[in-house]
Coordinates of C-alpha atoms and ligand atoms in Angstrom, one line a residue:
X1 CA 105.4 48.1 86.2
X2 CA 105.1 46.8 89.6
X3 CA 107.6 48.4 92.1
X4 CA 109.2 46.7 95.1
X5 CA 108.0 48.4 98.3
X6 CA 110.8 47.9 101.3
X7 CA 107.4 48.5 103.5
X8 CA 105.5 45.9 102.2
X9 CA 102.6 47.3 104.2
X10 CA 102.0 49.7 102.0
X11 CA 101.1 47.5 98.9
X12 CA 96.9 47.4 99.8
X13 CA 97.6 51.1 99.4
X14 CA 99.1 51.2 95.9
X15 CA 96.8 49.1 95.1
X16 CA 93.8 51.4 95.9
X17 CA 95.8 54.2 94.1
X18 CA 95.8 52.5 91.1
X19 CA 92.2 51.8 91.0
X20 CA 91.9 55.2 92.0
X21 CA 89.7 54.0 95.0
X22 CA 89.9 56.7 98.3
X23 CA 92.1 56.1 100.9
X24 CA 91.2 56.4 104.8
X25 CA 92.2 57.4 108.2
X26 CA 94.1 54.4 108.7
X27 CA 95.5 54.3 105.0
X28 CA 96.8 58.0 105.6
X29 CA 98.5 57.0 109.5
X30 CA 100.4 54.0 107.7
X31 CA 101.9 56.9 105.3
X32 CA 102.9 59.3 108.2
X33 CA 104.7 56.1 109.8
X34 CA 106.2 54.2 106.9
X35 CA 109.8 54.5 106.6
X36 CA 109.4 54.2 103.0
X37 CA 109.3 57.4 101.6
X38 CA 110.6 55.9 98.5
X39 CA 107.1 54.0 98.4
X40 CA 104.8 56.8 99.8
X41 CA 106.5 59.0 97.2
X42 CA 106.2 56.8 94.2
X43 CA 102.8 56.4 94.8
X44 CA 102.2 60.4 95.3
X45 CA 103.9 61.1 92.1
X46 CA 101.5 58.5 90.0
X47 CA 98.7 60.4 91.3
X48 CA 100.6 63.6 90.5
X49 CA 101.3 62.6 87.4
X50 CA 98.0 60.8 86.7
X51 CA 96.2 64.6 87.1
X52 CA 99.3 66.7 85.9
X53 CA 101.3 65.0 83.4
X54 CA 104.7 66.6 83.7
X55 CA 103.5 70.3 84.2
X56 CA 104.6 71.7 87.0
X57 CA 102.4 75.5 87.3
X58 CA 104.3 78.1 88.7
X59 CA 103.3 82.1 89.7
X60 CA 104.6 85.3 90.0
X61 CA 103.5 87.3 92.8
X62 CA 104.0 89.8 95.5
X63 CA 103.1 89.3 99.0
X64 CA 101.3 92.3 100.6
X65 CA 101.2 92.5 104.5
X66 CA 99.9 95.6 105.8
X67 CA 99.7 95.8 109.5
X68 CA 101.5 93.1 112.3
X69 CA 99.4 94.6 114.7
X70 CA 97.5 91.6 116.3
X71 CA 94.7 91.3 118.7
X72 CA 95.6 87.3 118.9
X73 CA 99.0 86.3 120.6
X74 CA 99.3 82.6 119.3
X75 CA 102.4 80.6 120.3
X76 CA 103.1 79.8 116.9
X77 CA 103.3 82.8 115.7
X78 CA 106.4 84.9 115.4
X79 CA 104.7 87.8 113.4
X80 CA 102.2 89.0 115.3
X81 CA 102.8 92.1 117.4
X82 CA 101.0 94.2 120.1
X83 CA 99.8 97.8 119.0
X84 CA 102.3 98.8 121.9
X85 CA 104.8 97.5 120.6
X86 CA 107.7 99.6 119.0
X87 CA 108.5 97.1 116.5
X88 CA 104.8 96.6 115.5
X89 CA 103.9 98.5 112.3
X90 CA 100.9 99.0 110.1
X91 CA 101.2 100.9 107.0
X92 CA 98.8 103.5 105.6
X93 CA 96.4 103.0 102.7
X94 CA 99.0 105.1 100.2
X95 CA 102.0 102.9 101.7
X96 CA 99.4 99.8 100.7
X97 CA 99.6 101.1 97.1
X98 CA 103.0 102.2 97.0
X99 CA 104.3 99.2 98.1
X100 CA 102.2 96.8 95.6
X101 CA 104.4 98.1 93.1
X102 CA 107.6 98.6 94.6
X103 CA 110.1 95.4 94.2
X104 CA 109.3 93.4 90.9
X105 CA 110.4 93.7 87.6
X106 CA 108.4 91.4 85.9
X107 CA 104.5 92.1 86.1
X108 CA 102.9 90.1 89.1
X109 CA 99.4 88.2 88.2
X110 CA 98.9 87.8 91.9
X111 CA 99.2 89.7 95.3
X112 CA 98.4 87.5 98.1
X113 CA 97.4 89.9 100.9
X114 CA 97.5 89.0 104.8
X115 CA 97.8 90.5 107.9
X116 CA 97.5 90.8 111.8
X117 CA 93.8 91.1 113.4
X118 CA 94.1 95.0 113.7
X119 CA 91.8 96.5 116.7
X120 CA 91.3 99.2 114.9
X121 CA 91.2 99.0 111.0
X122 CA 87.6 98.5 110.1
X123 CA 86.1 96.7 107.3
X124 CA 85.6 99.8 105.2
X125 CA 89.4 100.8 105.7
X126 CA 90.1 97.2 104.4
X127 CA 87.6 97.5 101.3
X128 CA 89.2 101.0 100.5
X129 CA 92.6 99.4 100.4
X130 CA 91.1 96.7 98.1
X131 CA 89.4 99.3 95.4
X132 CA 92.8 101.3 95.6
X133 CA 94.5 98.3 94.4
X134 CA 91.6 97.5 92.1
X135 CA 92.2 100.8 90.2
X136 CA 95.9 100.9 90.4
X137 CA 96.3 97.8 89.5
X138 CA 93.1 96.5 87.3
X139 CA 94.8 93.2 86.0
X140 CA 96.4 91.8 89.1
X141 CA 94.2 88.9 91.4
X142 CA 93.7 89.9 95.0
X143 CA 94.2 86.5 96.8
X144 CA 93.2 88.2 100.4
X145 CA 92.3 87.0 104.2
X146 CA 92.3 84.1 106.2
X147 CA 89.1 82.6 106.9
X148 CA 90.4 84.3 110.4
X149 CA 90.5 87.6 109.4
X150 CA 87.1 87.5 107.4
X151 CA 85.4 85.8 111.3
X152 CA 87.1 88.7 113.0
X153 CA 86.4 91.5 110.4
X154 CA 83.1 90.0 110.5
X155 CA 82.8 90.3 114.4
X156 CA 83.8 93.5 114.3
X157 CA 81.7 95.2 112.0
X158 CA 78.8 93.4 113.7
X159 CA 77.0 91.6 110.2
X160 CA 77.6 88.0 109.3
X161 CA 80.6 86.2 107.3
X162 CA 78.7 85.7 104.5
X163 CA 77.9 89.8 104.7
X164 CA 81.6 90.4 105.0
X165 CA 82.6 88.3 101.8
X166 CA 80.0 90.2 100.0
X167 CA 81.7 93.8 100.7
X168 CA 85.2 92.5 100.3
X169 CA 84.5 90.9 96.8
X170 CA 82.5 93.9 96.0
X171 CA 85.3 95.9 96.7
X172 CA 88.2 93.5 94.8
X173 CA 89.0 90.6 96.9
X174 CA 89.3 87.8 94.0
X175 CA 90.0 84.7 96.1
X176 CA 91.1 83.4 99.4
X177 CA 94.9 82.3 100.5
X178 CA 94.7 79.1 102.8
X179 CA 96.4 80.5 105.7
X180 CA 95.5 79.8 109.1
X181 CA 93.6 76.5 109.2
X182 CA 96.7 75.1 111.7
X183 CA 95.2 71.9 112.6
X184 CA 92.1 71.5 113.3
X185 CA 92.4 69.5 116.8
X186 CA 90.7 71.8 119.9
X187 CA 93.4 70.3 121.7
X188 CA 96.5 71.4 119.9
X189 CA 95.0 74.5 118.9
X190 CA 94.5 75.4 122.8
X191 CA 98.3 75.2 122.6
X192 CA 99.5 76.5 119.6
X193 CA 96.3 79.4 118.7
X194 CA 94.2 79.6 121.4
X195 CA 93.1 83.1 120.6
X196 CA 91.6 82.1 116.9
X197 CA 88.5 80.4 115.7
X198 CA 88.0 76.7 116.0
X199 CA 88.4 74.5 113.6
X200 CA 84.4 74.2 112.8
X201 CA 84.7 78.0 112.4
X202 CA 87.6 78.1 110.0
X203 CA 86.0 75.2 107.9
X204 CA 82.4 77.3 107.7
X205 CA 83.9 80.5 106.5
X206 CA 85.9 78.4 103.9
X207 CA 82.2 76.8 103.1
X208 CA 80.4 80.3 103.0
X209 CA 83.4 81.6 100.8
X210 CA 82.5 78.5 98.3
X211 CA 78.8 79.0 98.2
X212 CA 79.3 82.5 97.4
X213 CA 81.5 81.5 94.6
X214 CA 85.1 82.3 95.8
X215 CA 87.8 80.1 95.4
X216 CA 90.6 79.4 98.3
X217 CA 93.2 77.6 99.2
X218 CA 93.3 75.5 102.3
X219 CA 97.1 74.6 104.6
X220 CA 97.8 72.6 107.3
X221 CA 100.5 73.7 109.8
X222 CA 103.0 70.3 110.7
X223 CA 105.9 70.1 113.0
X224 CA 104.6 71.0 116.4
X225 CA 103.1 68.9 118.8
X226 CA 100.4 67.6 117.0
X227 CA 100.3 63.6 116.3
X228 CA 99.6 61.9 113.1
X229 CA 95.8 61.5 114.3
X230 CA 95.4 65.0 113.7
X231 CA 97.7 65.0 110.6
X232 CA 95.0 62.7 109.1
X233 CA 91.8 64.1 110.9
X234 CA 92.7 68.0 109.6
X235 CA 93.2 66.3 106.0
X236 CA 90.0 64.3 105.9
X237 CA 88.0 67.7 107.3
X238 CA 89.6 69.5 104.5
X239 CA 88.6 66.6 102.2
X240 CA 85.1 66.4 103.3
X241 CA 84.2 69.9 102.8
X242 CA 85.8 69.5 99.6
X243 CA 83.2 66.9 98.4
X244 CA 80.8 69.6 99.5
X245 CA 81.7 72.8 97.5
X246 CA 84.2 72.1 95.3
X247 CA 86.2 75.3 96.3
X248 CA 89.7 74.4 97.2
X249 CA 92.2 75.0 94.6
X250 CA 95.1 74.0 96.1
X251 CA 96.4 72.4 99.4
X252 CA 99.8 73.7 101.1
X253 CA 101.6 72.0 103.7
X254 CA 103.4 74.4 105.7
X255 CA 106.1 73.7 108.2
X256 CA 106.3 74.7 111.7
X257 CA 109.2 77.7 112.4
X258 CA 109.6 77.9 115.9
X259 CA 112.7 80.8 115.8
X260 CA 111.1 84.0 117.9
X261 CA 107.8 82.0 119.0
X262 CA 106.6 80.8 122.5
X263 CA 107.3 77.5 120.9
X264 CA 111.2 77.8 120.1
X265 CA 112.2 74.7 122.0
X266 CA 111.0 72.7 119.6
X267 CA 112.5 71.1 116.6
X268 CA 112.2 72.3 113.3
X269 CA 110.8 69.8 110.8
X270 CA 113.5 67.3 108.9
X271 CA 113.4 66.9 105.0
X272 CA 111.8 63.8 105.5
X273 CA 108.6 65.2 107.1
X274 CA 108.8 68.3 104.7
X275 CA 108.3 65.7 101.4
X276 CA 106.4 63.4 103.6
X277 CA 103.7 65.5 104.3
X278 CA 103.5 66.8 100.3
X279 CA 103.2 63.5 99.2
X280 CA 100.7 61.9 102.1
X281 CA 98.6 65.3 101.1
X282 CA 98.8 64.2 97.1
X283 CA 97.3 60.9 98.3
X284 CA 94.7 61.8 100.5
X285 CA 93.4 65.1 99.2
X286 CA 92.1 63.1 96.1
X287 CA 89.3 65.8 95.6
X288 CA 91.9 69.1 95.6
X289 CA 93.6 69.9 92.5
X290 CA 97.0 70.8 93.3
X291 CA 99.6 70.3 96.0
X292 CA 101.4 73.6 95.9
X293 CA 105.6 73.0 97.4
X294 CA 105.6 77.1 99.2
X295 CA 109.7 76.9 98.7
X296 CA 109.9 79.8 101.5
X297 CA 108.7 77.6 104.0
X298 CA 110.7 74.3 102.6
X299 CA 113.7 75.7 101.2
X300 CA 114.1 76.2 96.7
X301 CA 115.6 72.6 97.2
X302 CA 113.3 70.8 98.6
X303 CA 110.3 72.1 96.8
X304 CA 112.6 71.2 93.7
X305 CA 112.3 67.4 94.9
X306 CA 108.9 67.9 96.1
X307 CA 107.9 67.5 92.3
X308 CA 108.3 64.5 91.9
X309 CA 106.7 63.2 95.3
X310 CA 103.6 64.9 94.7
X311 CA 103.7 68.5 94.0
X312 CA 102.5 70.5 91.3
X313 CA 102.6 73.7 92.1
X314 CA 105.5 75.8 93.0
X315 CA 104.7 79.7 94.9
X316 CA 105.9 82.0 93.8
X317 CA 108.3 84.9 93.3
X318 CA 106.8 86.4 96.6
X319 CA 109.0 89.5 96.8
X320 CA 108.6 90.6 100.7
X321 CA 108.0 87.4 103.2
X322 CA 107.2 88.3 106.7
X323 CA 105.4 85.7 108.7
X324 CA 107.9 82.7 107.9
X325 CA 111.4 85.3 108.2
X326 CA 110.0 86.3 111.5
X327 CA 110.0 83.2 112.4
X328 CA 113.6 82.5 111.4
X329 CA 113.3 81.6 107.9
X330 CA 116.7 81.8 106.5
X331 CA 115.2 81.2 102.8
X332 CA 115.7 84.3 100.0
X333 CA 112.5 87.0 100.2
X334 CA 111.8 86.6 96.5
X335 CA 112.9 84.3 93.8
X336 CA 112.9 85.5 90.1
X337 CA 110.8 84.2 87.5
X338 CA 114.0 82.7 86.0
X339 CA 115.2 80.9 88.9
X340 CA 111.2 79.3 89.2
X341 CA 111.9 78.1 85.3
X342 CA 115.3 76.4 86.5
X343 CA 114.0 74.5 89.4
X344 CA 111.1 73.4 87.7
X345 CA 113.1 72.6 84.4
X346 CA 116.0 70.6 86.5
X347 CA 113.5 68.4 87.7
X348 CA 112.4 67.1 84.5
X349 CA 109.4 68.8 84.8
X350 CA 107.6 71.6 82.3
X351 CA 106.8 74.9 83.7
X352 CA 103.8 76.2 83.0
X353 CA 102.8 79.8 84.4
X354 CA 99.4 80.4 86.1
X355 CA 97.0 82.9 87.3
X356 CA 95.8 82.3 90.6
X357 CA 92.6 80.4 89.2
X358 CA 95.3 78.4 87.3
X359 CA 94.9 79.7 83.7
X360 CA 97.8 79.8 81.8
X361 CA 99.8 83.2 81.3
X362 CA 101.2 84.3 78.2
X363 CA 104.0 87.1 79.2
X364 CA 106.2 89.6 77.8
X365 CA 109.0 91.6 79.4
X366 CA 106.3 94.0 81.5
X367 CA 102.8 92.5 80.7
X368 CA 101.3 89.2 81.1
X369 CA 97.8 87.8 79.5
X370 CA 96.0 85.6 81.5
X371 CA 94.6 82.6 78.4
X372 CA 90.5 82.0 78.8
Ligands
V47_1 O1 98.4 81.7 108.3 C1 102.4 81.5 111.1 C2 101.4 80.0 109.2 C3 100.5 81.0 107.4 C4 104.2 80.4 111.5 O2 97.1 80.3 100.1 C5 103.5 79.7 110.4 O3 98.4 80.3 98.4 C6 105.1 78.2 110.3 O4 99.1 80.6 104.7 N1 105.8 78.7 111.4 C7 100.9 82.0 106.3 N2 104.0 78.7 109.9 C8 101.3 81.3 105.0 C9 100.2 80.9 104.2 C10 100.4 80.7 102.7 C11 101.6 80.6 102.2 C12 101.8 80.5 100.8 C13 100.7 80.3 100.0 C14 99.4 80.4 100.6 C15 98.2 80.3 99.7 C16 99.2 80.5 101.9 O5 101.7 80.5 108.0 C17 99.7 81.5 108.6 C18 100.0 80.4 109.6 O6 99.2 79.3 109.3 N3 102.4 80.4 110.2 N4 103.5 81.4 111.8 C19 105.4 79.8 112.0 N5 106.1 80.3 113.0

């Protein structure tokens, strides 16, 4: 079938996508500026499609994030807190454990654990954390750290990132969430993060977490003042590190919240942008796997249309949110399993339960079995 693109521009494009040739730079900033998301969506979904079928993977998990004490004070960041502050809180190792299982009812394959950078809790308080999850909890993934949290935990304990990983998997960390990468441009992250590593930094500990083995995820954070240059530059880093390791399971867009940050005069993101930037990510990021639609940051909606310009992947029941409700996320905390099957199956679109290495889950009631 040949369809009629209103942006007839965009036709050299589909035809590379249909020969499955790579797109570049200026392929990906004629995507960001095309009117068309009809088009760039069409074309997102045949790729989507073309590595998916009509599965659409799914996960249940529980967010774990034990201190918002922060060392950092980024602009973008409404979460972050000051040991002095009142409202700043960091919860001991039994509250760690308690809390893992407070708040679900149907047994989680995942908890995706983050934090603030912490002056004080060391490396060893983190692994202890880790191995009392570990034995509490022996079937659940431990998705934990941002490549900055790993540089800082690093720099703190004085021994190298690749040292670092070594003790954290040792003591249970599984994989690595994607979480802040921003964008990589110096320029906007002397805005937006000036406080965490560079770019170059965040892709290295992503390339020592690969060559150790781990899996992560990667993100890019859109919607501030960054321009469609550094849209397209942060996607081809992530792509060619990619061809590298191999070690990026999924991508994540994530939109800007500027409620409660130094940045709250700015917009927030329009729908438009929010399925823009899954689909130009589908089409680009021709080495990653999935495109995962995080419905906190986009709304249950719009990750529900999301499928069908690009997305595969929706996350997750979540249970306790903090970083996107501090930053005036009016989205649920948690969705339930159920309500996952019903916007996946509206859609047109099969769900298929994951792990966090995307092997599918076979549940009951209160257990799950993860199929090798
Ligand atoms: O690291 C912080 C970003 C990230 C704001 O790997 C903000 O599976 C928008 O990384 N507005 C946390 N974004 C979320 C994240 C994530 C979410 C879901 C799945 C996975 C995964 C990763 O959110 C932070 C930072 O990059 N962030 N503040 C804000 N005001």
């Amino acid at each position: 079938m040949q369809p009629i693109f209103d942006d007839r521009r965009l036709v050299p494009i589909l035809e590379k996508v249909r020969a499955g040739e790579r797109l570049d730079a200026d392929d990906g900033l004629l995507l960001y500026r095309s009117p068309d998301i009809l088009a760039v969506g069409w074309m997102a979904n045949l790729v989507r499609e073309r590595k998916h079928g009509n599965v659409t993977w799914f996960n249940v998990n529980r967010h774990i994030n034990p201190t918002d004490v922060c060392v950092a004070s980024c602009r973008l960041c409404a979460f972050g807190k000051k040991a002095r502050d009142p409202k700043a809180y960091t919860w001991s190792l039994e509250e760690v454990w308690q809390r893992a299982g407070e708040g679900w009812s149907e047994a989680v394959t995942e908890f995706h654990i983050v934090g603030g950078l912490h002056p004080e809790l060391t490396l060893g308080w983190y692994c202890e954390m880790l191995r009392g999850l570990k034995q509490r909890f022996p079937d659940v993934h431990l998705k934990a750290f941002t490549m900055v949290e790993i540089a800082y935990l690093a720099q703190r304990a004085k021994i190298s990132i690749r040292e670092t990983l070594e003790q954290l998997r040792a003591a249970g960390v599984d994989s690595l969430p994607g979480g802040g990468a921003e964008i990589f441009s110096e320029r906007v992250r002397r805005v937006i993060c000036d406080h965490k590593i560079d770019g170059a930094q965040w892709l290295e500990v992503a390339r020592t977490a690969h060559r150790l083995g781990l899996k992560s995820n990667c993100t890019m954070l859109y919607g501030h003042i960054e321009t469609e240059e550094d849209r397209v530059d942060h996607l081809l880093k992530l792509r060619a590190l990619q061809d590298d390791t191999g070690g990026f399971q999924t991508f994540i867009p994530l939109a800007f919240h500027p409620a409660n940050t130094a940045l709250h005069h700015l917009p927030v993101t329009t729908g438009f942008d929010d399925i823009r930037s899954i689909a130009v990510a589908r089409l680009l990021l021709d080495n990653i796997d999935h495109i995962k639609a995080y419905w906190i940051m986009m709304t249950p909606a719009v990750a529900q249309i999301a499928q069908r310009f690009g997305a595969d992947d929706l996350d997750g029941t979540v249970v306790e949110e903090k970083i996107y409700h501090d930053a005036g996320a009016t989205t649920s905390q948690s969705l339930r399993r159920t309500e996952l099957l019903r916007l996946i199956r509206e859609a047109g679109r099969e769900p298929l339960e994951r792990d966090t290495l995307y092997r599918p889950v076979q549940r009951t009631e209160t257990a799950f079995t993860v199929l090798v």
